[in-house]
Short mmCIF file of C-alpha atoms in Angstrom, two decimals:
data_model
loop_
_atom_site.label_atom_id
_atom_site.label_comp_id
_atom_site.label_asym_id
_atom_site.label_seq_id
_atom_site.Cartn_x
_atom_site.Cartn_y
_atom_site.Cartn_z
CA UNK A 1 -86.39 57.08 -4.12
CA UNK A 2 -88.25 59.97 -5.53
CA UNK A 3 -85.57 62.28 -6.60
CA UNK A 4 -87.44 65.56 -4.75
CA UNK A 5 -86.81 64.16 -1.29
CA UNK A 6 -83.50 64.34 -1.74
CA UNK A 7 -84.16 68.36 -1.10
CA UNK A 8 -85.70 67.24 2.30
CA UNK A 9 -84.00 68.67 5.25
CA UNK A 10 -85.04 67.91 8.71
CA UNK A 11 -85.92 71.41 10.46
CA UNK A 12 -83.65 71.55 14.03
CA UNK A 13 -80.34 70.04 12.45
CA UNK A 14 -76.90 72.09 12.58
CA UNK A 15 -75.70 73.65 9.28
CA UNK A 16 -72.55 71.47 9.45
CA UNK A 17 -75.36 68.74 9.33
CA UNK A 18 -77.54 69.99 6.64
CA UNK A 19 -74.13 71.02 4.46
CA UNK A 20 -73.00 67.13 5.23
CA UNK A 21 -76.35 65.71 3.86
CA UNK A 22 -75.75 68.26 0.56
CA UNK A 23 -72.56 66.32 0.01
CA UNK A 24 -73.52 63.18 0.48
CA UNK A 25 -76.67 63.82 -1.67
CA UNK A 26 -74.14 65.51 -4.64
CA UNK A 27 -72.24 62.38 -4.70
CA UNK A 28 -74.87 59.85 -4.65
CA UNK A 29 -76.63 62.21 -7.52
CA UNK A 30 -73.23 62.28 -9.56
CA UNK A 31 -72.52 58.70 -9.02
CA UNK A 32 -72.81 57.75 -13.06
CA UNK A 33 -73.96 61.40 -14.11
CA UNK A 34 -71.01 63.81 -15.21
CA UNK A 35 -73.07 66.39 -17.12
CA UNK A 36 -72.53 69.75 -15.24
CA UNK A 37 -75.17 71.90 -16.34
CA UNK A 38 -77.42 68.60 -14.87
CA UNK A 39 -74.97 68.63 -11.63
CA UNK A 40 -75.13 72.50 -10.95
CA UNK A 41 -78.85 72.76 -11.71
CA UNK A 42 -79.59 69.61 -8.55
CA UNK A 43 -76.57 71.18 -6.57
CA UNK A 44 -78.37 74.51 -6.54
CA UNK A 45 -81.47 73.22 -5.73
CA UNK A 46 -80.07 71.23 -2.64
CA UNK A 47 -78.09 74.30 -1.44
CA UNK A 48 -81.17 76.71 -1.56
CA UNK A 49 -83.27 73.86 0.24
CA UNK A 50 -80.30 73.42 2.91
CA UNK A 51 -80.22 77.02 3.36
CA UNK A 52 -84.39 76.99 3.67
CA UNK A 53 -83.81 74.41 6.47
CA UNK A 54 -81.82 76.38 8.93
CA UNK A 55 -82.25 79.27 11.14
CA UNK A 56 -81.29 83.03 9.97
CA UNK A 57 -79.09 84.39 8.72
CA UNK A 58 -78.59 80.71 6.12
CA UNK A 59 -82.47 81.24 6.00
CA UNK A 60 -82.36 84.58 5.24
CA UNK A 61 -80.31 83.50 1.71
CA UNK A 62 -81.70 84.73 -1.34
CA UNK A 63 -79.48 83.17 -4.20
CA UNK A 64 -77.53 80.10 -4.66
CA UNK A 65 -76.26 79.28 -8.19
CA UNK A 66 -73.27 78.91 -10.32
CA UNK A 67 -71.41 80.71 -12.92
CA UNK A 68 -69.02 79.17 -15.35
CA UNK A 69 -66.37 80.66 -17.60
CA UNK A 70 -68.06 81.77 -20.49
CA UNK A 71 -66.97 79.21 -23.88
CA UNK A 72 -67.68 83.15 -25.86
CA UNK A 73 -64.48 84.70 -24.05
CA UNK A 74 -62.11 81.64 -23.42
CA UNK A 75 -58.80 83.39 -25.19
CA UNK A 76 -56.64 86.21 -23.61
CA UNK A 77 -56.93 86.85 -20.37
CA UNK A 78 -58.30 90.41 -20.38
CA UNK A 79 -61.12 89.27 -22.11
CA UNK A 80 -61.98 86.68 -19.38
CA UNK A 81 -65.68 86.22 -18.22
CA UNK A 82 -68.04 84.59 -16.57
CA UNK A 83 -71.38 83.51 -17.85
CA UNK A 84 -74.51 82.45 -15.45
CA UNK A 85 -74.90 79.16 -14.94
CA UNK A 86 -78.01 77.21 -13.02
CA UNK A 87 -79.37 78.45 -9.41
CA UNK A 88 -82.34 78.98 -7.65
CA UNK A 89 -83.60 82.74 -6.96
CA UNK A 90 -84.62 85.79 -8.83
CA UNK A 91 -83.17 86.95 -12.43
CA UNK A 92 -79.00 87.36 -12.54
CA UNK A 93 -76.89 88.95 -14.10
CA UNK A 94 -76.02 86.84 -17.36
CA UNK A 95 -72.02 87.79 -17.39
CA UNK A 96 -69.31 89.05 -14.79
CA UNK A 97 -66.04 90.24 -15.99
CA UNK A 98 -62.56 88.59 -14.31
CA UNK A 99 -62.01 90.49 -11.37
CA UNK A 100 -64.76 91.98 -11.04
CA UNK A 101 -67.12 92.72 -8.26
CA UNK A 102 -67.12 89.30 -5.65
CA UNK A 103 -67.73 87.10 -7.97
CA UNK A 104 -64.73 87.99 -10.43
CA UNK A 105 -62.49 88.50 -7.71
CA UNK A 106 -62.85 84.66 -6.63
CA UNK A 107 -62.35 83.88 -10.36
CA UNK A 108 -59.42 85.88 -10.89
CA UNK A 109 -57.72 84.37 -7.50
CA UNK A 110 -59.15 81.50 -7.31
CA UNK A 111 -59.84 82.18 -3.58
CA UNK A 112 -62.96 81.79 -1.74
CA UNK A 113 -64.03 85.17 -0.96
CA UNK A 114 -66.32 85.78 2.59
CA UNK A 115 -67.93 89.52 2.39
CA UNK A 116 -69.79 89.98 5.24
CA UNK A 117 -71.01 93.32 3.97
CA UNK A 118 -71.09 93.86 0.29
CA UNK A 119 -71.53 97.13 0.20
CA UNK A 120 -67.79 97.59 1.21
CA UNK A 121 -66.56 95.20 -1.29
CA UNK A 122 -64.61 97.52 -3.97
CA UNK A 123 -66.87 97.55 -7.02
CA UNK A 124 -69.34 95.13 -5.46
CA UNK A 125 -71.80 94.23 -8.34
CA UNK A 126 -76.13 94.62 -7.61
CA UNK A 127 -77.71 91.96 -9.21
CA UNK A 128 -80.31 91.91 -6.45
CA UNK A 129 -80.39 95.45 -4.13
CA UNK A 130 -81.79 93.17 -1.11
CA UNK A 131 -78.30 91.08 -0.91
CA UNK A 132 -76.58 92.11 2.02
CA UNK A 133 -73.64 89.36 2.03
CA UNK A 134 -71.79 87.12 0.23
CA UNK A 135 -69.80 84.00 -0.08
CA UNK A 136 -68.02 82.98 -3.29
CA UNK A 137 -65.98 79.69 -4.07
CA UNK A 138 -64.41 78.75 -6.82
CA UNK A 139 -64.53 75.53 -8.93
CA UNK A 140 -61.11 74.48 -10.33
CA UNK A 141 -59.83 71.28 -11.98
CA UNK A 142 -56.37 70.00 -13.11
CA UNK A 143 -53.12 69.74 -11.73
CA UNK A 144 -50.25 71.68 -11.80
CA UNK A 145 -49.59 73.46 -14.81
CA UNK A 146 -53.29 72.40 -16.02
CA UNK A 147 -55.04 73.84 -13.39
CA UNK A 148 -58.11 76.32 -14.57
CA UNK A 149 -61.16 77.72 -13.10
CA UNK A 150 -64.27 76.32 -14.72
CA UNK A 151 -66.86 77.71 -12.28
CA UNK A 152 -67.72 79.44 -9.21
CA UNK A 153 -70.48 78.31 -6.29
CA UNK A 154 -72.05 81.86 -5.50
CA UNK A 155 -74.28 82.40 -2.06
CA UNK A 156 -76.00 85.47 -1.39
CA UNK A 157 -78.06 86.23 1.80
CA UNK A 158 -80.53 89.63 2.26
CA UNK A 159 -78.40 89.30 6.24
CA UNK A 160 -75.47 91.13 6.59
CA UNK A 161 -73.23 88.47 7.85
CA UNK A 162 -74.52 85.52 6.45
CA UNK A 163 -71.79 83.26 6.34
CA UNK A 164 -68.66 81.85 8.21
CA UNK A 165 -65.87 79.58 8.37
CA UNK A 166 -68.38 76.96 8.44
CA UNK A 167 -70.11 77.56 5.14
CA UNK A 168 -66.58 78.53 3.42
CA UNK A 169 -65.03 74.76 4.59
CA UNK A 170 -68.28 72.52 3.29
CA UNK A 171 -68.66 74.92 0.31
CA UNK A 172 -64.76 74.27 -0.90
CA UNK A 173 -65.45 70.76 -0.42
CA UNK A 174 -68.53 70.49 -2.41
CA UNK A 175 -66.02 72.89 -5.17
CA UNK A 176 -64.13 69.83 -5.18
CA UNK A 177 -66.44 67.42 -5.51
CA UNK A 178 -67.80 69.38 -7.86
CA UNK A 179 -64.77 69.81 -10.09
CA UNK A 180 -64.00 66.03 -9.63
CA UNK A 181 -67.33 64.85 -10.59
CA UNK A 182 -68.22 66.83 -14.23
CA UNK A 183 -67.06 66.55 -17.36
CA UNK A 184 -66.26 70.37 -17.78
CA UNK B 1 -81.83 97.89 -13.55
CA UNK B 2 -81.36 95.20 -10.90
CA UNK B 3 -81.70 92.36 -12.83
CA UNK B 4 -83.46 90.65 -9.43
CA UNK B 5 -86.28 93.29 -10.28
CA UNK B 6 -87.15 91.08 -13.34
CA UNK B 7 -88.74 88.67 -11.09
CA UNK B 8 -91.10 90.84 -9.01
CA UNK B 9 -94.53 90.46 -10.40
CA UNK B 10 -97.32 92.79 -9.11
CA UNK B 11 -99.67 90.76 -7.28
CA UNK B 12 -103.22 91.04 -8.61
CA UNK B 13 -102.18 90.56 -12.38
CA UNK B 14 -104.29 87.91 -14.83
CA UNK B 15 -102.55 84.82 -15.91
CA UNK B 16 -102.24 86.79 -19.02
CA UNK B 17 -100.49 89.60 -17.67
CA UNK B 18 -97.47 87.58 -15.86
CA UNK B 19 -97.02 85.59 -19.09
CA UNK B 20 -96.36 88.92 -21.48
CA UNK B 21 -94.08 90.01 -17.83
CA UNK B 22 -92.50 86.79 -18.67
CA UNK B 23 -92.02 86.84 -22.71
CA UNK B 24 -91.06 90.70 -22.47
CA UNK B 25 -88.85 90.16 -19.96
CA UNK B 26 -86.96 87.29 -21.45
CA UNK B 27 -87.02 89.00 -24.69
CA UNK B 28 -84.96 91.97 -23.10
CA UNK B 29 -82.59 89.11 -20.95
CA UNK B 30 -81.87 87.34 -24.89
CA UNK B 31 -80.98 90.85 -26.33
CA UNK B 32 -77.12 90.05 -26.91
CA UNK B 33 -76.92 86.66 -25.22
CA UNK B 34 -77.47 83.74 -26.84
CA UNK B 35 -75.28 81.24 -24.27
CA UNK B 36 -78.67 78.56 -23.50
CA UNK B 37 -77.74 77.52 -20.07
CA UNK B 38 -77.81 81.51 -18.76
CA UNK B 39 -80.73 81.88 -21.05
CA UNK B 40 -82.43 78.67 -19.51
CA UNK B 41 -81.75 79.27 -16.53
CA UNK B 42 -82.93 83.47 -16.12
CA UNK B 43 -85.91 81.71 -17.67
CA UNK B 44 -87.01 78.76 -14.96
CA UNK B 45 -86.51 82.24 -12.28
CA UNK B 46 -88.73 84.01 -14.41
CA UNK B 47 -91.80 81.83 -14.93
CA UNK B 48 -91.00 80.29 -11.74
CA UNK B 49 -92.04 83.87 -9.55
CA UNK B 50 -94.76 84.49 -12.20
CA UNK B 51 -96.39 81.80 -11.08
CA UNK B 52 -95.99 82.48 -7.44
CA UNK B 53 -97.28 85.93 -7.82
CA UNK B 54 -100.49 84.48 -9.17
CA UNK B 55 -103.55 82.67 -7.53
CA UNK B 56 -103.93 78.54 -7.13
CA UNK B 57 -103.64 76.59 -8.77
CA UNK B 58 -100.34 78.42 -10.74
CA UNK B 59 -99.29 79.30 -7.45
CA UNK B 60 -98.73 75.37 -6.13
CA UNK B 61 -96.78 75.29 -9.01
CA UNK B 62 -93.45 72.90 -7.73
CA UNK B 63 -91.18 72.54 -10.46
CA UNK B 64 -90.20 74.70 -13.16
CA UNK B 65 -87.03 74.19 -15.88
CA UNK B 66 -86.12 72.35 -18.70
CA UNK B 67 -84.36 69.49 -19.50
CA UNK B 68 -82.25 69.27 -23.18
CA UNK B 69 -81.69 66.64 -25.61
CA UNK B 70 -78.58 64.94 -23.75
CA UNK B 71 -75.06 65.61 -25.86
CA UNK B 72 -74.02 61.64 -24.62
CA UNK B 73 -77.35 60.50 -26.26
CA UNK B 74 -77.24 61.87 -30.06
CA UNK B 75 -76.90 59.15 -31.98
CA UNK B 76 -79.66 56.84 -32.95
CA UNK B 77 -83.06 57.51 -31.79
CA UNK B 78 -83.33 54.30 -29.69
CA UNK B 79 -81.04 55.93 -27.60
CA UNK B 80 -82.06 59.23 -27.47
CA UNK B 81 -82.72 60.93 -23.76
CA UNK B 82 -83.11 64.14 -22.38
CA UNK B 83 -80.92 65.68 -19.58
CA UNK B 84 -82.21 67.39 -16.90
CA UNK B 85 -81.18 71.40 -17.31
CA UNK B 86 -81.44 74.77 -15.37
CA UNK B 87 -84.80 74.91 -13.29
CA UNK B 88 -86.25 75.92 -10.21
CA UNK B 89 -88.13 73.69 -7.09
CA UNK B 90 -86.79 70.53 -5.64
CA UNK B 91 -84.64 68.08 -6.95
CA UNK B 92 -85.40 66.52 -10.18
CA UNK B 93 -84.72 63.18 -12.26
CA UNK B 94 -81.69 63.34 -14.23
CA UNK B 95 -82.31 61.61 -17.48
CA UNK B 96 -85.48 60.69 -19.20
CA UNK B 97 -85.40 58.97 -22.38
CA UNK B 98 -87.68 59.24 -25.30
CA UNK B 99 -91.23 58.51 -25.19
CA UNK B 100 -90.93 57.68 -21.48
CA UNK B 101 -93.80 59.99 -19.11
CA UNK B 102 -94.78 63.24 -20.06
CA UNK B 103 -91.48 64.89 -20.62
CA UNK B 104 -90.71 62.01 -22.56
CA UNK B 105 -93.76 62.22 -24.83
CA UNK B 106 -93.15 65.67 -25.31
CA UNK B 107 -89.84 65.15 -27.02
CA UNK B 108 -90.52 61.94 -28.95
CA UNK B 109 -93.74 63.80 -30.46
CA UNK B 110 -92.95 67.61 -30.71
CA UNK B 111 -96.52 68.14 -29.20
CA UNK B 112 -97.13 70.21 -26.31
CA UNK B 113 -98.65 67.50 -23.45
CA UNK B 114 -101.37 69.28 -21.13
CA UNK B 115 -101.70 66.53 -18.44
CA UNK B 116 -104.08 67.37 -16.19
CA UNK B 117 -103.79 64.41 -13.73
CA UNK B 118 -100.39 62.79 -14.30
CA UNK B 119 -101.35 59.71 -12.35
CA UNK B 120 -103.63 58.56 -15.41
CA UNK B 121 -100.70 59.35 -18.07
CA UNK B 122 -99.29 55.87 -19.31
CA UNK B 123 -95.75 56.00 -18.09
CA UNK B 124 -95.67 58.85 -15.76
CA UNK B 125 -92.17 59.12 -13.57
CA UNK B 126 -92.64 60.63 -10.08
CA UNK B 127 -89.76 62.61 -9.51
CA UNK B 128 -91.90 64.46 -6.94
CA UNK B 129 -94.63 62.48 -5.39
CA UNK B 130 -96.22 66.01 -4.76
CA UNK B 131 -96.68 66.90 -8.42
CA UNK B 132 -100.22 66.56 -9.91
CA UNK B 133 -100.81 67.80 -13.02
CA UNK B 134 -97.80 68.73 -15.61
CA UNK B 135 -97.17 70.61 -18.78
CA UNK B 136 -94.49 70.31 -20.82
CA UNK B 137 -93.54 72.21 -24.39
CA UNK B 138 -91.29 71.09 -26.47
CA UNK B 139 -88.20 73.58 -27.90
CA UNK B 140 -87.89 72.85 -31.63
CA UNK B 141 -85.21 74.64 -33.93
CA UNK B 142 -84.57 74.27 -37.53
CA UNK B 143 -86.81 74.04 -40.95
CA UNK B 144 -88.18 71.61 -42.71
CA UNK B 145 -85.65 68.40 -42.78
CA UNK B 146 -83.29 70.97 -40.18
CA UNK B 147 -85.75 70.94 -37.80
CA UNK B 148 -84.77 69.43 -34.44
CA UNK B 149 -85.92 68.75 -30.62
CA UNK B 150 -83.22 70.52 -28.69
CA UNK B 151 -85.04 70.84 -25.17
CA UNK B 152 -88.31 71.30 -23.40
CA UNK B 153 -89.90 72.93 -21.21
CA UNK B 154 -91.26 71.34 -18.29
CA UNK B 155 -93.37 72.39 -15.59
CA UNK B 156 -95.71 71.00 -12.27
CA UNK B 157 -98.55 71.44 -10.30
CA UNK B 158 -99.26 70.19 -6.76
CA UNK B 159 -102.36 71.05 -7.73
CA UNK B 160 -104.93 68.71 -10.20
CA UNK B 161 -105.64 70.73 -13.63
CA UNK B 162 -102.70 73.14 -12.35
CA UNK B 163 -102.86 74.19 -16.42
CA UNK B 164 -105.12 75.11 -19.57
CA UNK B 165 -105.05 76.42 -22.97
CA UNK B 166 -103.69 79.89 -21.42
CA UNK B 167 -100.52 78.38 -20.60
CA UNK B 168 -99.91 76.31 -23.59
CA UNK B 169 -100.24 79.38 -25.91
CA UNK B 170 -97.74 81.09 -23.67
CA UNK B 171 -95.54 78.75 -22.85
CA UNK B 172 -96.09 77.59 -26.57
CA UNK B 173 -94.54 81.64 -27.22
CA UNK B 174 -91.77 81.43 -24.93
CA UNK B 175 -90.20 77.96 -26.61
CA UNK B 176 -90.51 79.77 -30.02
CA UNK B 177 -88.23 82.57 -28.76
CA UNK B 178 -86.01 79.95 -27.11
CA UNK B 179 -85.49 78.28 -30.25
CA UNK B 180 -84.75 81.35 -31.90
CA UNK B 181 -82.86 83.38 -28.86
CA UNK B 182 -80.30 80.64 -28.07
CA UNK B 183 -76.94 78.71 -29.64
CA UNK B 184 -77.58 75.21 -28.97
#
């Protein structure tokens, strides 16, 4: 198979469909590959060509990437940060403090957050002034006492609204798979 | 600044133009970063809307990114590969190993490769069966005995002769201030 098709989604399908055939395509393409910067960079490519696929608002998103906690600021916790990782869009910004705007609020409680507007999320951060919402899951590993964040899954859509249950269920279950299936 | 805004290219520009966008741009985005993937990866958005914003054949551009000298892979050169990294377009081959297509050549020579049909390059590896024509620079760090392949850059056409001298000399540019802008 040429590896491109894999970002070939049938126009008409459901987005429970088209997030199904992201997963199964993520674990055939980390089936004997556990290099994460080469697993985020394909994941983001099938997300933003999943999202292409489907009818507004998923259409209508404008970002879909990754950031990982930055190796730079790995010590005490105040001085935790993210760092940008692989996606497909326009220019972001390169690092996001813990708990702040969406994106540091999923890392610093390692819940999914679902902003339908983000212009009332509480220091909601602009990378991009057309983003209108916002879904943010977060990639964690270990067990137990072990467990750590290594990376969130960050959607944005220029739609206020963009997202729902749906997208928060398959996107914590490509987190997982995720988390499972890099070396980190 | 928006950091998005980085991206927008005015329409109309020479080839020229939207490369200096490009190296200014990424010049400012390496000012007190030096982490490669968010460097990489601010870098495939960049060159990837500079094409768009220009006419054919940089506009059927399909592929932009890089792909890095793979960290499982160091040891002796038999066994060297590259690893696919940040990029933007369609999903993309994961490993490549030295000397194999045009990526491959690339690294195994340090020479830029201008190919401007890639179905008469010995070797070539479809990862999109839309691409026709490639070019790919390699990133090189290090003096004299230091000096080292540590990634490339790699880009297609879905059009035939999609590049020229223009772009080597500027992509040529940008992997100099790679090498120099980035940890690896």
């Amino acid at each position: 198979m040429v590896h491109a098709d894999a970002s070939n989604f049938a126009e008409g399908v459901t987005k429970e469909q088209a997030y199904t055939q992201v997963l199964l395509q993520a674990e055939g393409l980390f089936d004997g590959q556990r290099n994460w910067v080469c697993n985020l960079a394909n994941t983001a490519s099938l997300l933003w060509h999943a999202y292409k696929s489907l009818p507004s608002p998923s259409r209508q998103v404008n970002w879909a990437g990754f950031y990982t906690l930055d190796p730079q600021k790995k010590g005490a916790s105040p001085q935790q940060q993210l760092v940008l990782g692989p996606f497909q869009g326009k220019v972001a910004c390169q690092t996001i403090a813990f708990g702040r705007g969406v994106c540091g609020a999923a890392a610093a409680t390692r819940t999914t957050q679902l902003v339908p507007d983000v212009e009332q999320f509480p220091g909601h951060i602009a990378c991009d002034g057309d983003s209108r919402s916002e879904i943010v899951v977060p990639i964690v590993t270990g067990e137990g006492d072990e467990r750590r964040l290594v990376a969130i899954i960050d959607v944005d859509c220029a739609d206020l609204n963009g997202f729902d249950e749906v997208d928060k269920k398959y996107l914590e279950q490509l987190a997982e798979l995720l988390a499972k299936g890099c070396d980190w």
